[in-house]
């Protein structure tokens, strides 16, 4: 079997002329016409291309022989819905030709599944243009989402990343609405009464998945790049539906300087004459890097200083930079096939954080990446059901499941390891070589390695090959003798049961060793064999993987770990975060224990850094999520938590001052949230009084950063009232990110009746027939489903509901990306292997093709959690008792 299931190679496109017209706002249909310049390499009577949910009306092939033009017409089509292909059948044989035109007329639907050409509903904040489609509650805007395989839902095309072409695009719109596409507007002409045809300039050569257009009641804020490109500063605009544009300012502050930074860092100018960012009200992912017209989930691009949680500043700055990195990495140079998706996503992730770090060094985003990005990558990659970064993708429709923590975060972690080894300047030089060499073309992993080798003189393939091509990552086990250490690498599995045949990879492991006698700073030693011994080690202090630049876990002897716990002043924030993460993971897998984790983190009560606190508190939440189903262990862990944070909570207080640094504000929220979640009496009372004042007076007398703290206290103390209030706030509130915060807070409800009557219908019902106020849009379902799964009272109830209402769920989550994500977040938190069999049994007779990989990972996650619980619950109980956290 071929390694990829692709369209027949005989017809190749080079240019599309696409026209969309007659948009019907009652039945959501539209009329399309596409004329494709193709080469035909051998005579044929059939042409196969991609088409989904389209009705092809007629097609004509015109073949130019140089002397005359021959025409072949057909209206005979057959469709293969499973493969998402259409075959055009012609009565006569069409000769081979380098210059043929394939013209197709078709009808399509503006769907509401967030894929292809789709409509998004939103509640208007100001009166809208007269022509905007509306119903009793909502207005509608229109946009596209084509990655990975959904250009074919909007127009018939050769929908594969290698089949690059240029695009002319035009769309007929009502005169009072705004149309956008990848390129600037070329012309606007009147088409019929009240309508105009907007034509856009021709795009560069690019893949179909990067084409985009949008239409709606839009307004924008604008800025320009500081650098000049071909003599001109490039206009950068943030578009929103009317009334929201001012919330685009924060993104606008970042986008132009990010474009300049990348142009200089990569040594190749931003290739398009404009850069638009568009906030889309219903969205599957965070954002989509359409060339010149990046589309975003609203919370990933909009920020309001007065009403937003400060955390979204970081999110917006990062997502904007990530998508702009794609304008080069992905758009200018595109992966050859979906198996190389990591080339797009890992690099954009790395470059996104690189840019944010340049603009906000005080945010310490690399420490944040160690805590969030690397930890998430470790969790997935520690599973038997993980996959290599470079993963075979036979059928392009399977690629949706690869947009995961391996492709983004493990890949980025391994690139960060390489950057640290080569130096950022050399790395960027190599990136420049790669981009220039393959501009407007397609590339493979090895091409990037070649360019980086050229720039650095290192054999990058030898360093990186196993990190990208092989599954998993190593655990470095350290053994000590006086004045020396022996280290050994083995594959790490979070279930702790690696078999010899799973443990054959020997990785290049940069050791990041500090503490060699007579040497200053970090040594550039690497482990390239299974094991080795390093002499002249300082017995008093040494550490491996300094600054957590390596993607591996370190297992120190217990006495060394305890000693490092007394030497925190010699560890960087990244060191602390990665040692906490390693210790937690080793406990999970059985190489360590929850006792050693708690012993280590109990020394962090005096910590002042937000990101280190996050690592500490995340590890505690991890324990609570596994062992919290035993009431006494839950109580003991809460007692431990309260004692740990007590001083820090008292010290940081409730007041935000204007000139305090960014991380201090975040730390206040995090500490107070943890205090409230663990029943800190004074903090809970204060939070409740703020909640009551808000509900009774209707005013928000508190800082928007405290919303989660206050919501959480209310959900705990007075769930019936809080559920009602938060659902109302979710529906009526004007804060963009406030909606997400309401949903995530609601997920902590522990009253089974409320969960059944107020939350699950709210989560799963479709609207209509349910009122809009009682139905979460499918693109946001994970915001409530995920905390419900983490909630030991709710996760079973949710699972029962899922099983009883599966067909309703799959109707609501018709987009496979949404369904895949929901299956993952709702099922992976069980702590008993009986759920593995329940899941297997339930899905036995269901179509799981869009989430089969995810199901294996879910089952692995449950096995690991169940093993940890049964192995260590008594160990944990003993430790909590011995240390007076339990009587
Ligand atoms: Zn991306």
PDB file of C-alpha atoms in Angstrom, residues 676-771:
ATOM      1  CA  UNK A 676     -10.524  28.900  47.892  1.00  0.00           C
ATOM      2  CA  UNK A 677     -10.466  25.543  46.117  1.00  0.00           C
ATOM      3  CA  UNK A 678      -8.966  24.004  49.258  1.00  0.00           C
ATOM      4  CA  UNK A 679     -11.440  25.675  51.629  1.00  0.00           C
ATOM      5  CA  UNK A 680      -9.255  28.390  53.067  1.00  0.00           C
ATOM      6  CA  UNK A 681     -11.737  29.965  55.502  1.00  0.00           C
ATOM      7  CA  UNK A 682     -10.795  33.629  55.320  1.00  0.00           C
ATOM      8  CA  UNK A 683     -10.220  33.647  51.552  1.00  0.00           C
ATOM      9  CA  UNK A 684     -13.490  31.830  50.922  1.00  0.00           C
ATOM     10  CA  UNK A 685     -15.440  34.263  53.082  1.00  0.00           C
ATOM     11  CA  UNK A 686     -13.929  37.263  51.393  1.00  0.00           C
ATOM     12  CA  UNK A 687     -14.609  35.810  47.939  1.00  0.00           C
ATOM     13  CA  UNK A 688     -18.210  35.036  48.887  1.00  0.00           C
ATOM     14  CA  UNK A 689     -18.821  38.533  50.168  1.00  0.00           C
ATOM     15  CA  UNK A 690     -17.581  39.898  46.835  1.00  0.00           C
ATOM     16  CA  UNK A 691     -19.883  37.485  45.004  1.00  0.00           C
ATOM     17  CA  UNK A 692     -22.870  38.578  47.094  1.00  0.00           C
ATOM     18  CA  UNK A 693     -22.126  42.240  46.511  1.00  0.00           C
ATOM     19  CA  UNK A 694     -21.893  41.611  42.784  1.00  0.00           C
ATOM     20  CA  UNK A 695     -25.185  39.718  42.669  1.00  0.00           C
ATOM     21  CA  UNK A 696     -27.128  42.124  44.873  1.00  0.00           C
ATOM     22  CA  UNK A 697     -25.746  45.393  43.528  1.00  0.00           C
ATOM     23  CA  UNK A 698     -25.044  44.242  40.011  1.00  0.00           C
ATOM     24  CA  UNK A 699     -21.714  46.025  40.024  1.00  0.00           C
ATOM     25  CA  UNK A 700     -18.297  44.486  39.766  1.00  0.00           C
ATOM     26  CA  UNK A 701     -16.420  46.018  42.623  1.00  0.00           C
ATOM     27  CA  UNK A 702     -13.593  43.562  42.117  1.00  0.00           C
ATOM     28  CA  UNK A 703     -10.697  43.281  39.721  1.00  0.00           C
ATOM     29  CA  UNK A 704     -11.577  41.143  36.645  1.00  0.00           C
ATOM     30  CA  UNK A 705      -8.630  38.891  37.496  1.00  0.00           C
ATOM     31  CA  UNK A 706     -10.477  37.748  40.601  1.00  0.00           C
ATOM     32  CA  UNK A 707     -13.510  36.430  38.773  1.00  0.00           C
ATOM     33  CA  UNK A 708     -12.421  32.781  38.821  1.00  0.00           C
ATOM     34  CA  UNK A 709     -11.642  33.019  42.544  1.00  0.00           C
ATOM     35  CA  UNK A 710     -15.037  34.499  43.354  1.00  0.00           C
ATOM     36  CA  UNK A 711     -16.950  32.173  41.054  1.00  0.00           C
ATOM     37  CA  UNK A 712     -15.184  29.174  42.531  1.00  0.00           C
ATOM     38  CA  UNK A 713     -16.013  30.138  46.114  1.00  0.00           C
ATOM     39  CA  UNK A 714     -19.652  30.638  45.196  1.00  0.00           C
ATOM     40  CA  UNK A 715     -19.908  27.340  43.318  1.00  0.00           C
ATOM     41  CA  UNK A 716     -18.577  25.610  46.398  1.00  0.00           C
ATOM     42  CA  UNK A 717     -20.644  27.432  49.066  1.00  0.00           C
ATOM     43  CA  UNK A 718     -23.955  28.050  47.341  1.00  0.00           C
ATOM     44  CA  UNK A 719     -24.026  25.979  44.160  1.00  0.00           C
ATOM     45  CA  UNK A 720     -27.698  26.379  43.270  1.00  0.00           C
ATOM     46  CA  UNK A 721     -27.523  30.157  43.255  1.00  0.00           C
ATOM     47  CA  UNK A 722     -24.062  30.302  41.687  1.00  0.00           C
ATOM     48  CA  UNK A 723     -24.984  27.976  38.816  1.00  0.00           C
ATOM     49  CA  UNK A 724     -27.941  30.188  37.994  1.00  0.00           C
ATOM     50  CA  UNK A 725     -25.898  33.390  38.212  1.00  0.00           C
ATOM     51  CA  UNK A 726     -22.969  32.069  36.143  1.00  0.00           C
ATOM     52  CA  UNK A 727     -25.177  30.665  33.411  1.00  0.00           C
ATOM     53  CA  UNK A 728     -26.825  34.059  33.178  1.00  0.00           C
ATOM     54  CA  UNK A 729     -23.482  35.823  33.139  1.00  0.00           C
ATOM     55  CA  UNK A 730     -22.260  33.441  30.435  1.00  0.00           C
ATOM     56  CA  UNK A 731     -25.251  34.332  28.289  1.00  0.00           C
ATOM     57  CA  UNK A 732     -25.626  38.054  28.974  1.00  0.00           C
ATOM     58  CA  UNK A 733     -22.162  39.160  30.054  1.00  0.00           C
ATOM     59  CA  UNK A 734     -20.235  41.364  27.647  1.00  0.00           C
ATOM     60  CA  UNK A 735     -16.735  40.201  28.603  1.00  0.00           C
ATOM     61  CA  UNK A 736     -15.301  38.053  25.823  1.00  0.00           C
ATOM     62  CA  UNK A 737     -13.099  35.865  28.030  1.00  0.00           C
ATOM     63  CA  UNK A 738     -15.697  35.986  30.825  1.00  0.00           C
ATOM     64  CA  UNK A 739     -17.713  33.380  28.956  1.00  0.00           C
ATOM     65  CA  UNK A 740     -14.873  30.880  29.148  1.00  0.00           C
ATOM     66  CA  UNK A 741     -14.346  31.664  32.831  1.00  0.00           C
ATOM     67  CA  UNK A 742     -18.027  31.055  33.618  1.00  0.00           C
ATOM     68  CA  UNK A 743     -17.974  27.675  31.906  1.00  0.00           C
ATOM     69  CA  UNK A 744     -14.770  26.497  33.558  1.00  0.00           C
ATOM     70  CA  UNK A 745     -16.055  27.584  36.982  1.00  0.00           C
ATOM     71  CA  UNK A 746     -19.397  25.836  36.475  1.00  0.00           C
ATOM     72  CA  UNK A 747     -17.491  22.601  35.925  1.00  0.00           C
ATOM     73  CA  UNK A 748     -16.552  22.531  39.625  1.00  0.00           C
ATOM     74  CA  UNK A 749     -20.166  22.025  40.727  1.00  0.00           C
ATOM     75  CA  UNK A 750     -20.326  19.016  43.035  1.00  0.00           C
ATOM     76  CA  UNK A 751     -24.078  18.685  43.494  1.00  0.00           C
ATOM     77  CA  UNK A 752     -25.224  15.678  41.407  1.00  0.00           C
ATOM     78  CA  UNK A 753     -28.752  16.989  40.945  1.00  0.00           C
ATOM     79  CA  UNK A 754     -27.523  20.338  39.674  1.00  0.00           C
ATOM     80  CA  UNK A 755     -25.081  18.636  37.348  1.00  0.00           C
ATOM     81  CA  UNK A 756     -27.898  16.533  35.911  1.00  0.00           C
ATOM     82  CA  UNK A 757     -30.563  19.193  35.675  1.00  0.00           C
ATOM     83  CA  UNK A 758     -28.616  22.397  34.994  1.00  0.00           C
ATOM     84  CA  UNK A 759     -25.259  21.542  33.448  1.00  0.00           C
ATOM     85  CA  UNK A 760     -25.460  18.481  31.219  1.00  0.00           C
ATOM     86  CA  UNK A 761     -28.472  19.646  29.178  1.00  0.00           C
ATOM     87  CA  UNK A 762     -26.815  23.082  28.974  1.00  0.00           C
ATOM     88  CA  UNK A 763     -23.687  21.399  27.647  1.00  0.00           C
ATOM     89  CA  UNK A 764     -25.212  18.883  25.261  1.00  0.00           C
ATOM     90  CA  UNK A 765     -28.560  20.274  24.060  1.00  0.00           C
ATOM     91  CA  UNK A 766     -28.775  21.656  20.579  1.00  0.00           C
ATOM     92  CA  UNK A 767     -30.241  25.083  19.963  1.00  0.00           C
ATOM     93  CA  UNK A 768     -32.792  25.109  18.488  1.00  0.00           C
ATOM     94  CA  UNK A 769     -34.823  23.405  19.893  1.00  0.00           C
ATOM     95  CA  UNK A 770     -33.254  24.457  23.232  1.00  0.00           C
ATOM     96  CA  UNK A 771     -33.214  28.207  23.876  1.00  0.00           C
TER      97      UNK A 771
END
